[in-house]
Coordinates of C-alpha atoms in Angstrom, one line a residue:
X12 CA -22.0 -24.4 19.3
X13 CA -22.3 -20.7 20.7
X14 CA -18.8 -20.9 22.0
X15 CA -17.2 -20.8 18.6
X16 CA -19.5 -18.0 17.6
X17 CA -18.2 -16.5 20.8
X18 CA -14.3 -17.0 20.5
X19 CA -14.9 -15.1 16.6
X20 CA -16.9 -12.4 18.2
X21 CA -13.6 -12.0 21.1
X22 CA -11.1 -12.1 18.0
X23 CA -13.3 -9.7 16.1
X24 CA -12.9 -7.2 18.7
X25 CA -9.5 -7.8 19.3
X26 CA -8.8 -6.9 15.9
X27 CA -10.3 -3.8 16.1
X28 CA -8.7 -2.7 19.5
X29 CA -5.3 -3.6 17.7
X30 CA -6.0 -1.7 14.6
X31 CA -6.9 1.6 16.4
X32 CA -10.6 1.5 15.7
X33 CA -11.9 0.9 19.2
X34 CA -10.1 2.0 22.7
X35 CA -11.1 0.0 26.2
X36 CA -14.1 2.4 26.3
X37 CA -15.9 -0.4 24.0
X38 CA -14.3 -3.1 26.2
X39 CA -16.6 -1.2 29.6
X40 CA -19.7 -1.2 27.2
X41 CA -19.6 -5.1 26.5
X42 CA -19.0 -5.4 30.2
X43 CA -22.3 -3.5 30.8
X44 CA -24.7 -6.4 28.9
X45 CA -25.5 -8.9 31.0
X46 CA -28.6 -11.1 31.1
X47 CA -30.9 -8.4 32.4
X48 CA -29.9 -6.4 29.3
X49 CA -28.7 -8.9 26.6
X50 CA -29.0 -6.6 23.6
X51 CA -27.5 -3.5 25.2
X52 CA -24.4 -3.1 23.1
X53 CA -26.4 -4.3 20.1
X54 CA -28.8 -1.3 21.2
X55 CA -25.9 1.3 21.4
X56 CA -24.4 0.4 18.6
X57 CA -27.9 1.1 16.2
X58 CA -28.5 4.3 17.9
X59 CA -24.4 5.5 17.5
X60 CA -24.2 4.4 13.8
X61 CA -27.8 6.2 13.0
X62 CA -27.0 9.4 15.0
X63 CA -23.5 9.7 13.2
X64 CA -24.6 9.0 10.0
X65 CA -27.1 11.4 10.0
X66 CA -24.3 14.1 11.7
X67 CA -21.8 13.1 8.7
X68 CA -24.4 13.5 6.0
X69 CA -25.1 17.4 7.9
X70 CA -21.2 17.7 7.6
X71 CA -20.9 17.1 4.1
X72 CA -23.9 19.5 2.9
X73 CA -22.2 22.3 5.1
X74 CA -18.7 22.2 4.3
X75 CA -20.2 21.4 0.3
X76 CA -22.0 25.5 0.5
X77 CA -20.4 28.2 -1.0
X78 CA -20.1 30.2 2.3
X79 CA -19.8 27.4 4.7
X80 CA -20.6 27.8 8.2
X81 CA -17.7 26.9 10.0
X82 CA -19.5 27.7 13.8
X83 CA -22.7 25.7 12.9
X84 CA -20.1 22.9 11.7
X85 CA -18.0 22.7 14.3
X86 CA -21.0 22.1 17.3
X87 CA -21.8 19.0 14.8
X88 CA -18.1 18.0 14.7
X89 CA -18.5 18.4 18.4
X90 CA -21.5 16.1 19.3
X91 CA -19.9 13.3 16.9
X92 CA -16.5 13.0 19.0
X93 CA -18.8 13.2 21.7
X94 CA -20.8 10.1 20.9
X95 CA -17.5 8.6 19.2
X96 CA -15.6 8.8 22.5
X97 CA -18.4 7.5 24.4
X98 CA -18.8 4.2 22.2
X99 CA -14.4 3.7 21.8
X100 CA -14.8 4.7 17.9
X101 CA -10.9 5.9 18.7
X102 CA -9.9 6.8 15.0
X103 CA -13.3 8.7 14.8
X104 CA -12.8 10.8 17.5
X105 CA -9.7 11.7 16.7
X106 CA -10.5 12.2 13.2
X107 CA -13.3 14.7 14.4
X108 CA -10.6 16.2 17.2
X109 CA -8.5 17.1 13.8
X110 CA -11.5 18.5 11.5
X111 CA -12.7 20.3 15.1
X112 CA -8.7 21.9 14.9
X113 CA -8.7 22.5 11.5
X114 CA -12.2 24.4 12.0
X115 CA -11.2 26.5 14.7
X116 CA -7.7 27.8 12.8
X117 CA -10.3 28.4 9.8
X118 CA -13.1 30.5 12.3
X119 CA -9.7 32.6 14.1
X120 CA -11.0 36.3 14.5
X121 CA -7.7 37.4 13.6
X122 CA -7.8 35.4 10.0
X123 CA -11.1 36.8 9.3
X124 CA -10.4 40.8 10.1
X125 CA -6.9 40.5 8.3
X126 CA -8.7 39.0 5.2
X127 CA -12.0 41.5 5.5
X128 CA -9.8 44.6 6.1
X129 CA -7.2 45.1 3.5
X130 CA -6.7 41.7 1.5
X131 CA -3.6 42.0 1.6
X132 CA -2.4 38.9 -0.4
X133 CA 0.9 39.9 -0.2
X134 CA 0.9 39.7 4.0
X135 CA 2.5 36.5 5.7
X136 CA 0.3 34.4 8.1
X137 CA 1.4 32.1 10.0
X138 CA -0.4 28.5 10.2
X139 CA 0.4 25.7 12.7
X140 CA -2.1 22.8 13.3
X141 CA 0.0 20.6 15.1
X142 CA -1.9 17.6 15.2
X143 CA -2.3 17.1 11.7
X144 CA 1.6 18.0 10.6
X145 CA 0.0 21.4 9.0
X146 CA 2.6 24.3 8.9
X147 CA 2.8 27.0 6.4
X148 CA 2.9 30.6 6.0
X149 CA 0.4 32.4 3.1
X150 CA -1.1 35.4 2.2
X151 CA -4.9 35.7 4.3
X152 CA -6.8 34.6 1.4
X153 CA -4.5 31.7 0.5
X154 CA -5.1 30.9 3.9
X155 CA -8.5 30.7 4.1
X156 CA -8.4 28.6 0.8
X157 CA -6.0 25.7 2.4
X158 CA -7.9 25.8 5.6
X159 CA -10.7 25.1 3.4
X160 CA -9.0 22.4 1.6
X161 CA -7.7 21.0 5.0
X162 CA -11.4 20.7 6.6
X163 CA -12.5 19.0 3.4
X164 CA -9.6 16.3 3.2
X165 CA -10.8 16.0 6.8
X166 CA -14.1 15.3 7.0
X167 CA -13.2 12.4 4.1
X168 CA -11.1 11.0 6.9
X169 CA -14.0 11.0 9.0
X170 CA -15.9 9.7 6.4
X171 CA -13.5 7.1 5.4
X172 CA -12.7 6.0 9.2
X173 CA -17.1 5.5 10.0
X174 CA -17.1 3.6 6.9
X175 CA -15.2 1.0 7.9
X176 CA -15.8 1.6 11.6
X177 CA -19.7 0.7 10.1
X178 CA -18.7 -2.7 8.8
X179 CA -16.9 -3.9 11.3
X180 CA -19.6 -2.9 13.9
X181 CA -22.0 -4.7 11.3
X182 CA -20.0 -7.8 11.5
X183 CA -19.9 -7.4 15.2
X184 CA -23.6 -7.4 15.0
X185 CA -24.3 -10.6 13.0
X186 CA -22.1 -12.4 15.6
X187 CA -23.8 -11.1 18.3
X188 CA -27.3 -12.0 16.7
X189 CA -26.3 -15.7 16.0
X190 CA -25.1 -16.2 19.4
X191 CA -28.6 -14.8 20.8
X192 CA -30.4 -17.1 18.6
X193 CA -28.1 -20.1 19.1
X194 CA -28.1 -19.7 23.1
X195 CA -32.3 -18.9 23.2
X196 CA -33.0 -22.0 21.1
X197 CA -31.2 -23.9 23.6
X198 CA -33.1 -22.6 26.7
X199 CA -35.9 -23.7 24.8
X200 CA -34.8 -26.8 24.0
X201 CA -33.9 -27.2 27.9
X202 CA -37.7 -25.5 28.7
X203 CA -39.4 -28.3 26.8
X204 CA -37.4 -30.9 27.9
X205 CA -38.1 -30.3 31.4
X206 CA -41.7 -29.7 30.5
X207 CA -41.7 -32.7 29.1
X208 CA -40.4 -34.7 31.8
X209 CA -42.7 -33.0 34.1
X210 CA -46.0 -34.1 32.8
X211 CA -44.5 -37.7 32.1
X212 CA -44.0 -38.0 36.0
X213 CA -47.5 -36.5 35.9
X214 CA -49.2 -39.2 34.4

């Protein structure tokens, strides 16, 4: 009965390999369980999902003050592609490589002191964030505004992209749980059968 639970569990994954949500890293973790360890992914999993949760919820109270801190964000952004890329969470990571991007073009020195020194909103600057398709040219604080903007629609990405990341890994999860259950009931099933049989040819 566990095979079918089993072959779900395969397509399940599949799925998400295909869509983009997972890389092969994920693919080496499941390779890591075995029946010394038989809730390992399970284990990494809980303590990913926790960790970025709690990393997203810091995100979104930083980037939501007035005078965000963009160098305090961006070591947050950091450890979350970290963890991301270590579990396969592929459109997470590079949803955090974008925002981490973004950031940096937002914390330049040179942005800063041509904004602080003369506000000259009349002044080209020149942005390019290549990875997200971002090109324009603006005064410093128009800039500053969009880059703003940018790291905002970003970090809903991110949002967006654990979110579903979440229920898939939840699904993942409940299949993983009922093929536990299914194969330990049957080992003691097999236990006390052979219990059984051994104090029959007892008596």
């Amino acid at each position: 009965m566990a095979t079918a639970f089993k072959v779900q569990l395969k397509h399940l994954v599949q799925s998400m390999l295909d869509e983009g949500i997972l890389d092969s890293q994920f693919i080496q973790l499941q390779a890591l369980q075995d029946a010394s360890n038989p809730n390992f992914v399970a284990e990494v999993i809980t303590l990913f999902c926790n960790e970025a949760q709690r990393i997203i919820n810091d995100l979104e109270i930083y980037i939501g003050q007035q005078d965000v801190d963009f160098s305090k964000m961006d070591a947050n952004v950091h450890q979350l592609k970290g963890s991301s890329s270590s579990i396969g969470a592929r459109r997470v990571t590079l949803a955090c490589a974008d925002l981490r991007e973004a950031s940096d073009e937002r914390n330049k020195d040179s942005a800063w002191n041509f904004y602080d020194i003369d506000h000259d909103l009349t002044a080209c600057f020149w942005v390019n964030i290549y990875s997200l398709g971002v090109k324009f040219a603006s005064s410093p604080y128009v800039l500053l505004c969009k880059l703003d903007s940018i790291c905002r629609q970003v970090l809903i990405r991110i949002n967006q992209e654990y979110a579903t990341l979440k229920v898939k890994f939840q699904n993942l999860l409940q299949l993983e749980n009922t093929i536990s259950a299914i194969e330990n009931n049957h080992h003691q099933f097999l236990d006390g059968r052979y219990s059984t049989m051994t104090n029959m040819h007892q008596l």
